[in-house]
Tab-separated table of C-alpha atoms in Angstrom:
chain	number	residue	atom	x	y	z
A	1156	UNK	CA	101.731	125.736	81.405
A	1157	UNK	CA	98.667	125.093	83.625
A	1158	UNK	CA	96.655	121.698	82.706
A	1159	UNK	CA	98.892	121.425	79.708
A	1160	UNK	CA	97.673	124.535	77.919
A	1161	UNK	CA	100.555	127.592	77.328
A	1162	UNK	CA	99.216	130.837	79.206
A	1163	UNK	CA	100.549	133.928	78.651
A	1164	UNK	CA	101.027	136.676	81.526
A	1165	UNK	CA	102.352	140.494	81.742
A	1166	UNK	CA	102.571	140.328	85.498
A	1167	UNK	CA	103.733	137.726	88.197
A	1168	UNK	CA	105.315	134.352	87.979
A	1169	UNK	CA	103.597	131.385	87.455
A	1170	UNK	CA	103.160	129.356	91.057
A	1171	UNK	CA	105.686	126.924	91.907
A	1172	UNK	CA	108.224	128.535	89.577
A	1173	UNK	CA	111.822	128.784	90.980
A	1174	UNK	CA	112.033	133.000	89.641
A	1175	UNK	CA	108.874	133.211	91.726
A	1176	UNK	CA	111.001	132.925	95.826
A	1177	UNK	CA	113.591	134.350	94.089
A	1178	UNK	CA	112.509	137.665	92.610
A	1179	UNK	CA	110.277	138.053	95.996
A	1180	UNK	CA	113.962	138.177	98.052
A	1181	UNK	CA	115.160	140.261	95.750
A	1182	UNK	CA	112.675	142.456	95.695
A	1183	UNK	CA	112.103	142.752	99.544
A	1184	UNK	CA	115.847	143.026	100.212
A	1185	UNK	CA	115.363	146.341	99.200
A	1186	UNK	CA	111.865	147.167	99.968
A	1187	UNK	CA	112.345	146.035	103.310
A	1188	UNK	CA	115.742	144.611	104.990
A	1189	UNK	CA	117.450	147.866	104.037
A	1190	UNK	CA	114.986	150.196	104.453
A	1191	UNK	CA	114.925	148.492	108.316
A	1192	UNK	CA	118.477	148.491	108.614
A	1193	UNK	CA	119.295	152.358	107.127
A	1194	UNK	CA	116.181	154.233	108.018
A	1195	UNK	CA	114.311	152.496	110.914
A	1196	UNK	CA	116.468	151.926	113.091
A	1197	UNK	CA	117.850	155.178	113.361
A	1198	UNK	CA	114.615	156.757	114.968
A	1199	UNK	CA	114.105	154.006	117.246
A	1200	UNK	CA	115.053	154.967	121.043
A	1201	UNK	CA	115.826	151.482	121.409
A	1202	UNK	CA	117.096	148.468	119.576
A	1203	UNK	CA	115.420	146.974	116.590
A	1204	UNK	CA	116.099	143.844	114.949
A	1205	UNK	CA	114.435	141.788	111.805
A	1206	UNK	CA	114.488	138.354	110.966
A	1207	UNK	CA	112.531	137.583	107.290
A	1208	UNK	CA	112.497	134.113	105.433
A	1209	UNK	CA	111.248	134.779	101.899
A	1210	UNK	CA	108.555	136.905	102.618
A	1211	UNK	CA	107.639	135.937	106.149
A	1212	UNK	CA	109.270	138.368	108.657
A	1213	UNK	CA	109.591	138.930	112.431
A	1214	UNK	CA	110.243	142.648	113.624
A	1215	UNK	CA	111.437	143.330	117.282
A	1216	UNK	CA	111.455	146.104	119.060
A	1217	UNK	CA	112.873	147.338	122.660
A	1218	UNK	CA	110.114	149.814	123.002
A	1219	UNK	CA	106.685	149.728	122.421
A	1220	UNK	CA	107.130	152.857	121.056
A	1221	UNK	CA	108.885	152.031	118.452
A	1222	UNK	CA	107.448	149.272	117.664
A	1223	UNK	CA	103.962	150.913	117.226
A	1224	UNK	CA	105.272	154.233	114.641
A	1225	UNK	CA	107.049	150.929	112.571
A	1226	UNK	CA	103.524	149.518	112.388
A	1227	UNK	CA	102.279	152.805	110.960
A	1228	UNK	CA	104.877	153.301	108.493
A	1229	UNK	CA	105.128	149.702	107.092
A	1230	UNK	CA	101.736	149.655	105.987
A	1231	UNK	CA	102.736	153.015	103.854
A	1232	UNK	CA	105.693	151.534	102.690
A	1233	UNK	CA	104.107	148.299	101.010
A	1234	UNK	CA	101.794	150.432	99.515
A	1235	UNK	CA	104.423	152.750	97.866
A	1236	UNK	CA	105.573	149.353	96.305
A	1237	UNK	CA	102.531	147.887	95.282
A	1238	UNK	CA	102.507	145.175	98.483
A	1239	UNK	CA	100.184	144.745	100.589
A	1240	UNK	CA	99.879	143.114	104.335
A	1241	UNK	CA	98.321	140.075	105.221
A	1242	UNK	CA	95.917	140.978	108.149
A	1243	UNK	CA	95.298	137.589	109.792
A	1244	UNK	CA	99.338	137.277	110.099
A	1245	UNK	CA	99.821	141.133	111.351
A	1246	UNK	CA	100.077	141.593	114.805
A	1247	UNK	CA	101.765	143.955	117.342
A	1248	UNK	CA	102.532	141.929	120.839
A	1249	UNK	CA	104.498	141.783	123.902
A	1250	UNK	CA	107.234	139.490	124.078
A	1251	UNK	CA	110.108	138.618	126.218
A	1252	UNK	CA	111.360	138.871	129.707
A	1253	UNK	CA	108.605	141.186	131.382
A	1254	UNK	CA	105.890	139.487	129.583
A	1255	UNK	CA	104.908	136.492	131.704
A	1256	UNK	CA	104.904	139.340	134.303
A	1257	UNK	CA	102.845	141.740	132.728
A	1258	UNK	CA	100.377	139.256	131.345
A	1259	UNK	CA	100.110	138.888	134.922
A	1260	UNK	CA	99.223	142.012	136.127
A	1261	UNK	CA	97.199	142.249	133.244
A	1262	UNK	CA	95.238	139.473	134.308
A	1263	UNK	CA	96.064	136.738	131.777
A	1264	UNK	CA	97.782	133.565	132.888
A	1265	UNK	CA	100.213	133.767	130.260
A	1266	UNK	CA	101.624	136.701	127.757
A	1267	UNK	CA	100.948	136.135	123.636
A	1268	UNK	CA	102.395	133.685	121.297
A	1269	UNK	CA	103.452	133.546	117.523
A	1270	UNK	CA	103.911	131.714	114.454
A	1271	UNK	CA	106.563	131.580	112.428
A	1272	UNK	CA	107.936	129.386	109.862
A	1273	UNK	CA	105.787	126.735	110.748
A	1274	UNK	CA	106.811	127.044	114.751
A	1275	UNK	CA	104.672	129.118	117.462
A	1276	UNK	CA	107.157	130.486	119.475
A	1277	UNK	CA	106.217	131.053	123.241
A	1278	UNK	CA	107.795	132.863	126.391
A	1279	UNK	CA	109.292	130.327	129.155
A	1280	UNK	CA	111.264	130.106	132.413
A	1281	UNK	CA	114.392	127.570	132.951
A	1282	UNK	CA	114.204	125.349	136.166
A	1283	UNK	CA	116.101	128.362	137.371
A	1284	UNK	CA	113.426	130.628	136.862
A	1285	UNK	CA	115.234	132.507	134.246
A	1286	UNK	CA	113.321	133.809	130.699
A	1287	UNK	CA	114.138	131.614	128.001
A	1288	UNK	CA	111.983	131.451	124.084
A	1289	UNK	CA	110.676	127.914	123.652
A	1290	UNK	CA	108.885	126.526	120.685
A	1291	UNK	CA	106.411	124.215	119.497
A	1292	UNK	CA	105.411	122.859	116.096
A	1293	UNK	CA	102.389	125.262	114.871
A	1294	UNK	CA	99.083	123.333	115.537
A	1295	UNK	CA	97.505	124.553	111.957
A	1296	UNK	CA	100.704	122.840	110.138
A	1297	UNK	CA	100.211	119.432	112.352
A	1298	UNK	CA	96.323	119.373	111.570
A	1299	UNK	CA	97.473	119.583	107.862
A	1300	UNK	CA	99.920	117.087	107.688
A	1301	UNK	CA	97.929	114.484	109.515
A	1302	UNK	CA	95.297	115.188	106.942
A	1303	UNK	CA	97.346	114.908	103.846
A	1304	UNK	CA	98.924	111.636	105.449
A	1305	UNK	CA	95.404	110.051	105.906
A	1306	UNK	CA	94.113	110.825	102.260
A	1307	UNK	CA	97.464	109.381	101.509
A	1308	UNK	CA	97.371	106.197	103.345
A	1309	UNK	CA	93.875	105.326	102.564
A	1310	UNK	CA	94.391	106.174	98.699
A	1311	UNK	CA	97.664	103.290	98.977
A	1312	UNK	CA	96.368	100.974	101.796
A	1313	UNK	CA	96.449	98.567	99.158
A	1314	UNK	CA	100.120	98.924	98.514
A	1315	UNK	CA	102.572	96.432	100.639
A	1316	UNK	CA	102.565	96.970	103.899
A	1317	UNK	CA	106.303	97.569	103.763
A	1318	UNK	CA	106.588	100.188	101.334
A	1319	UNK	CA	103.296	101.900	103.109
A	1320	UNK	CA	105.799	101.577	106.635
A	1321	UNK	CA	108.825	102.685	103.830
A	1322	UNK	CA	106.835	106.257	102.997
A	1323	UNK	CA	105.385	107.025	105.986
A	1324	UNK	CA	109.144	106.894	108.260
A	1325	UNK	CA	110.585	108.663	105.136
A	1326	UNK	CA	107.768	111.444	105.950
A	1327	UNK	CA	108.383	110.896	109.827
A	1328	UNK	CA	112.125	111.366	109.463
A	1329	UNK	CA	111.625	115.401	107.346
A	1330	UNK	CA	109.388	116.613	110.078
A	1331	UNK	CA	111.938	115.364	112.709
A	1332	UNK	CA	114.581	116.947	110.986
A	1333	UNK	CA	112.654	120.510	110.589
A	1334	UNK	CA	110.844	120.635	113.671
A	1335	UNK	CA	112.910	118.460	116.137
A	1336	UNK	CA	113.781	121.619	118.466
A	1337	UNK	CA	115.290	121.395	121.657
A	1338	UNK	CA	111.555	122.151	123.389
A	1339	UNK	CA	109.442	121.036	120.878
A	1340	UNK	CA	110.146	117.069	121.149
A	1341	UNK	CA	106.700	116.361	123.276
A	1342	UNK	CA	104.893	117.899	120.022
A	1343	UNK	CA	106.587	115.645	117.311
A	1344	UNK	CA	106.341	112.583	119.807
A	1345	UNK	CA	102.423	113.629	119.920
A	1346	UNK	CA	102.927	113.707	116.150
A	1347	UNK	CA	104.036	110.346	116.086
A	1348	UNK	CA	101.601	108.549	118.165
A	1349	UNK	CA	98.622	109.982	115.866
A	1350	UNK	CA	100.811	108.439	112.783
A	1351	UNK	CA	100.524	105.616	114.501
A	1352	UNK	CA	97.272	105.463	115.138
A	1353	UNK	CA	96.174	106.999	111.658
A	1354	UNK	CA	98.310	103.568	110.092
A	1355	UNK	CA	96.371	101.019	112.297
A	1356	UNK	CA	93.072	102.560	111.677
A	1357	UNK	CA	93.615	102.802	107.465
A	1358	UNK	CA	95.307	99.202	107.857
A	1359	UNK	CA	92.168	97.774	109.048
A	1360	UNK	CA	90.611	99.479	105.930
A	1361	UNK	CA	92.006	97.028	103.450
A	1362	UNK	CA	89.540	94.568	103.183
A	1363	UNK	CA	85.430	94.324	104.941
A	1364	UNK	CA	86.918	92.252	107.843
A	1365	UNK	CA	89.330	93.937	110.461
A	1366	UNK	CA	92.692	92.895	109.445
A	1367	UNK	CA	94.480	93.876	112.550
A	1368	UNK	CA	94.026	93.915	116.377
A	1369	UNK	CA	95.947	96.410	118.575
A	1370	UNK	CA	97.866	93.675	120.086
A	1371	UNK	CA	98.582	91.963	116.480
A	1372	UNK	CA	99.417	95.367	115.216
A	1373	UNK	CA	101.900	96.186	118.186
A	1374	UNK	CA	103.924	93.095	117.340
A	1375	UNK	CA	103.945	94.027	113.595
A	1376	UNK	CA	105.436	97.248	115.004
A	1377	UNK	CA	108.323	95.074	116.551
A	1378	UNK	CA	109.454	93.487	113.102
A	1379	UNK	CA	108.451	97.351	110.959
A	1380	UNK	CA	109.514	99.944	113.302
A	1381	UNK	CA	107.885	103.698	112.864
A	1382	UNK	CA	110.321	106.203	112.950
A	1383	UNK	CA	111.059	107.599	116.321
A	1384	UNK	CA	111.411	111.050	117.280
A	1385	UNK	CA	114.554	112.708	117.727
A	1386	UNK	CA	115.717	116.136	118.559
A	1387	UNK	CA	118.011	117.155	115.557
A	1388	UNK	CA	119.025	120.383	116.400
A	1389	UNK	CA	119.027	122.960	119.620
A	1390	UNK	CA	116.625	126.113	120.572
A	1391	UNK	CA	118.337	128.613	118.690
């Protein structure tokens, strides 16, 4: 049903169905997580690993080598099943302990990053100077959250101010939980503070004269709290 008229389709699910995610892992299980796992991997010279969420996936690859023949042959292999690759989310890069180095050399003050599930995922040092993977929340997926949650608040700035407070920490409190990574709690804290100042702006929207002033605001925030950020799980 799409604007309450019944279409009918030979091909493809309708968008938001629940077969839709469901025939895709199917589907890919065999197109690609055992084709990776029986036949790839056994003509690499070094190791090769894959991580896929529906159909997002991450291949790595101990030698460039390898990693640039798997290119080759993935692009035949979606076409022998009627997929295709998305071009703006393809990419072959360096990544992992000799990176920072051989950005380097290279040049560049710091090696390539990536996104992934909504996380850009970034080479690092501990204090001890040892490589460690760090991520942060995907700037792309914070610009369009902060946009949704403005049309949002201005299209209810009329509701009560507790309920708007009620919505917004309920919204606050799922990104915390996804993206609340180890490394990543300066991005959700910068999250937060635009929230913030997204509410006092709309707020002020409500009527022609300016209902609140930073200071009177600030005290509301004593008595209506905004969600704080949290870390909710470690850097996996």
């Amino acid at each position: 049903m799409e604007e309450g008229k019944l279409l009918t389709k030979e091909e493809g699910t309708p968008q938001g169905n629940a077969m839709s995610p469901m025939l895709a892992n199917v589907y890919l299980h065999y197109v690609l997580d055992l084709w990776f796992e029986q036949t790839v991997k056994k003509y690499c010279r070094g190791e090769a690993y894959i991580v896929r969420y529906a159909d997002d996936f991450v291949c790595m690859f101990q030698n460039k080598s390898d990693a640039e023949r798997y290119m080759k042959t993935l692009n035949l292999r979606m076409k022998r099943y009627h997929l295709s690759l998305e071009p703006t989310k393809t990419n072959l890069l360096e990544f992992g302990r000799f990176a920072i180095r051989n950005a380097k050399c290279r040049g560049k003050s710091k090696p390539e990053t990536f996104n992934f599930l909504g996380f850009t995922f970034y080479c690092s040092q501990t204090r001890n100077n040892k490589f460690t993977v760090k991520v942060k929340t995907d700037r792309k997926k914070v610009a369009d959250k902060l946009k949704r949650l403005t049309k949002w608040l201005y299209d209810h700035r009329n509701l009560d101010i507790k309920e708007i407070f009620r919505r917004v920490n309920q919204s606050l409190t799922g990104h915390f939980n996804y993206y609340g990574i180890t490394s990543n709690y300066r991005s959700i804290n910068n999250f937060r503070e635009k929230v913030i100042r997204i509410i006092f702006k709309i707020l002020n929207r409500r009527s022609q004269r300016k209902s609140f002033t930073w200071e009177k605001f600030s005290k509301l925030l004593k008595v209506m709290p905004i969600a704080k950020a949290k870390i909710c799980s470690a850097t996996p």
